XYZ file of C-alpha atoms in Angstrom:
225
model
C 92.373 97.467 85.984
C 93.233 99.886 88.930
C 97.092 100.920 89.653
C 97.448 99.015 92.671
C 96.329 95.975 90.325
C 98.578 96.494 87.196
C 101.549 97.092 89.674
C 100.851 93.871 91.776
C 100.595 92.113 88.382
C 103.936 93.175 87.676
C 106.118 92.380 90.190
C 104.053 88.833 91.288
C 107.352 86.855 89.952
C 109.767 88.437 92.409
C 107.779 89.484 94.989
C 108.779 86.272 97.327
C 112.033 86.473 96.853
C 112.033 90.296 97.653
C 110.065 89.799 100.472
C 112.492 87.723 101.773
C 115.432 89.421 101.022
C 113.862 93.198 102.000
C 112.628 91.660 105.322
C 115.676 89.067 106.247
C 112.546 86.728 106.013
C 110.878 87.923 109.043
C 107.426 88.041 107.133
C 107.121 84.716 107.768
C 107.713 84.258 111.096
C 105.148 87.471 111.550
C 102.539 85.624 109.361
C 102.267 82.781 111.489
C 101.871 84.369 114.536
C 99.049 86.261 112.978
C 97.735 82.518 112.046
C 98.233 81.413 115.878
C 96.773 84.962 117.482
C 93.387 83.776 115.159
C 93.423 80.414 117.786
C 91.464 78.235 114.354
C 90.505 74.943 115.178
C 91.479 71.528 113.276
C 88.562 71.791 110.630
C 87.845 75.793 110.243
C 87.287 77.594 107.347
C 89.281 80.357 106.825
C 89.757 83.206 104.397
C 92.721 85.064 103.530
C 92.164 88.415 101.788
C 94.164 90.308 99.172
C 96.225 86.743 99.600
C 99.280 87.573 96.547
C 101.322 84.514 95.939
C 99.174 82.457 99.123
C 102.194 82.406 101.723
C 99.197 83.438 104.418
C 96.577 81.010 102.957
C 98.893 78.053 103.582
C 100.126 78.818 107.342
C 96.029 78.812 107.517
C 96.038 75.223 105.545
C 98.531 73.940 107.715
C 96.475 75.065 110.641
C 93.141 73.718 109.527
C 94.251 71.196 108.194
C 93.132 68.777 105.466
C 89.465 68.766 107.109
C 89.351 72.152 106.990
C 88.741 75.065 103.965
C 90.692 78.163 102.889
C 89.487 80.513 100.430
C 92.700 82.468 98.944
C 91.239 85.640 97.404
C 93.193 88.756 95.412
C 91.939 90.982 92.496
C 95.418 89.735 90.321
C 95.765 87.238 88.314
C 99.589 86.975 88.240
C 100.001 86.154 91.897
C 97.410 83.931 91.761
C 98.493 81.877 89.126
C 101.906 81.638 91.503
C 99.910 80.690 94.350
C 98.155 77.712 92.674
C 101.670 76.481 91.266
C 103.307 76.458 94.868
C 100.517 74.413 96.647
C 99.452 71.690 95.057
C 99.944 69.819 98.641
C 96.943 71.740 99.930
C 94.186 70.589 98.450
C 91.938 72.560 101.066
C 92.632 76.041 99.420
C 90.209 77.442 96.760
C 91.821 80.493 94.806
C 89.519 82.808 93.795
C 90.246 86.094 91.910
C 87.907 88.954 93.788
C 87.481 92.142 95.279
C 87.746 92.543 98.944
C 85.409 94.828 98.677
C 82.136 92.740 97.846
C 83.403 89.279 98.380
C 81.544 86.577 96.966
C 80.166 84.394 99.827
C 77.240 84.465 102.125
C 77.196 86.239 105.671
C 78.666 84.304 108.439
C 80.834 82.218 106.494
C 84.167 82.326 107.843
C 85.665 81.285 111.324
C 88.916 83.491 110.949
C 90.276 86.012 108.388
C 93.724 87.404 107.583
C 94.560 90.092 105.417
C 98.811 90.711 105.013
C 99.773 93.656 103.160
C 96.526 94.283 101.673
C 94.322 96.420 104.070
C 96.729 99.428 103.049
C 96.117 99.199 99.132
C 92.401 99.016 98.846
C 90.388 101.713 97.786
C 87.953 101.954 100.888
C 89.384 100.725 104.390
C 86.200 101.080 105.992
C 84.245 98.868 103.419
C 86.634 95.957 103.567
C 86.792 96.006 107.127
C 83.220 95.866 106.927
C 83.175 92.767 104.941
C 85.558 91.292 107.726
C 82.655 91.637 110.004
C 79.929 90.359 108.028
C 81.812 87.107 106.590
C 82.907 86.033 110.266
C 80.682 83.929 112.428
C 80.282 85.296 115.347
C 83.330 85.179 117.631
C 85.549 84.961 114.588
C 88.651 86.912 114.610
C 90.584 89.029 111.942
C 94.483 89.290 111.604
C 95.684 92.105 109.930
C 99.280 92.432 109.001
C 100.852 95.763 107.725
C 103.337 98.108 107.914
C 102.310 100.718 110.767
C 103.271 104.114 112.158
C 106.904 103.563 114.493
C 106.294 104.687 117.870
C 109.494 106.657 117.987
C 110.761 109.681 116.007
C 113.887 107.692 115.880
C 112.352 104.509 114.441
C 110.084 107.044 111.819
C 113.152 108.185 110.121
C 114.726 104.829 110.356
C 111.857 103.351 108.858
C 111.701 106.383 105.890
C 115.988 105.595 105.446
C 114.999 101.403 105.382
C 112.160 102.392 102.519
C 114.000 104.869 100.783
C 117.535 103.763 100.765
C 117.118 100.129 101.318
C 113.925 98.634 99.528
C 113.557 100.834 96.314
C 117.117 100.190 95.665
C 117.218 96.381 96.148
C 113.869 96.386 94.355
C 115.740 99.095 91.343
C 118.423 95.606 90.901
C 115.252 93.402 89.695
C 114.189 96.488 87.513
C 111.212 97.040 90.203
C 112.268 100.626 91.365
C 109.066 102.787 90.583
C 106.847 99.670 91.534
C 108.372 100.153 94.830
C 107.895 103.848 95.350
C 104.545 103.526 95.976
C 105.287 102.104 99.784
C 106.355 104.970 101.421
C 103.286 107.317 100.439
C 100.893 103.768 101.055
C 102.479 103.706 104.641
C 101.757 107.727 105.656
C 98.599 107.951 104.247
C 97.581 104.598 105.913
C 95.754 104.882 109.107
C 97.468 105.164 112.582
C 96.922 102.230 114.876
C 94.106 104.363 117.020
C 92.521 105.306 113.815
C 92.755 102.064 112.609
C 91.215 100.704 115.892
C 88.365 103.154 115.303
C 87.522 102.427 112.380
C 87.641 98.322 113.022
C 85.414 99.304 115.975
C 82.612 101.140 113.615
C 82.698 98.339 111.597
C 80.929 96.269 114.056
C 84.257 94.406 116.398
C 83.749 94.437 119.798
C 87.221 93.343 120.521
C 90.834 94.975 119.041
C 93.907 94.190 120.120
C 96.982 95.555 118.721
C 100.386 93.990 118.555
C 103.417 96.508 117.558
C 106.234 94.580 115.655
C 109.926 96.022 115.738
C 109.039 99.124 117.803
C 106.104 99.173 115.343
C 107.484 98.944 111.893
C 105.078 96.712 111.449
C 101.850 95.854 113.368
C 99.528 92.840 113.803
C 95.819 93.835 114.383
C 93.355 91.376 115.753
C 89.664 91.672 115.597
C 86.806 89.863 116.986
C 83.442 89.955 116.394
């Protein structure tokens, strides 16, 4: 079991209610516009990777709706075992514990993809993005969700006080300080939004579009092949 793994296996019980509280539950008004900016049909089959407790994978549901598939996939259990607990009115969503990496399905496969928080903790960016490509039919688009780089040296240190003096400390009340740490090194060593385009480009998209969030705090990447 890698790091990123154990730690994501830790804090699966809280990590709702955190994200909620640590983002004044913005995340889910940005997850469904990364649903909408994917434009699915009633009927699509969709995949969301590194897919924690499945908030992503059931905006997608809801979209697809009940004639249409969604393939949850993450590489821990704990989250997982969450997700399957909280949607028992979606019968249209397989979980699947996997690597997003070498995912288990043919090429082709999928008419959209999302990925929220995830693209930033696995161990080769270029490979998963690669996947992306090869598991979307062709005209199928990507979301990506993520923290990203602020476009502002005012907004940088904001967003290194928010991290520093706002999330590790909310998440130290639930006992979940070092688990928490790990975001602020994740977020620098993570790509910049024309690397990131880059590298989605030499994966095989044609099309990127990029959508800042909060003077980019956060970012919403979408892909087409």
């Amino acid at each position: 079991m890698t790091n990123i793994q154990a730690l994501f296996e830790r804090i699966a019980p809280l990590y709702d209610r955190l994200n909620d509280q640590l983002s004044f539950g913005l995340h889910h008004v940005w997850k469904q516009m990364a649903v909408d900016w994917l434009e699915l049909p009633a009927g699509a089959t969709a995949l969301d990777l590194c897919c924690g407790t499945g908030d992503l994978s059931r905006v997608l549901a809801r979209r697809v709706g009940r004639q249409g598939r969604v393939v949850g996939l993450d590489f821990a259990a704990a989250p997982l075992a969450i997700a399957r607990q909280r949607s028992y009115h979606y019968p249209q969503i397989e979980w699947l514990q996997g690597d997003a990496l070498a995912v288990p399905f043919g090429d082709q496969t999928f008419q959209g993809i999302t990925i929220g928080y995830g693209l930033r903790n696995v161990a080769d960016i270029p490979q998963a993005l690669r996947e992306m490509f090869r598991l979307l039919v062709p005209g199928g688009r990507a979301a990506i969700l993520d923290f990203s780089h602020p476009q502002t040296p005012v907004l940088q240190q904001f967003q290194q006080w928010y991290l520093q003096q706002w999330v590790v400390p909310t998440a130290r009340q639930y006992g979940l300080a070092a688990e928490y740490d790990y975001l602020w090194p994740s977020i620098q060593a993570f790509p910049t939004p024309p690397t990131l385009w880059r590298l989605i480009q030499q994966a095989g998209f044609e099309s990127v579009k990029h959508y800042p969030l909060l003077g980019g705090l956060m970012a919403i990447t979408i892909a087409q092949k």
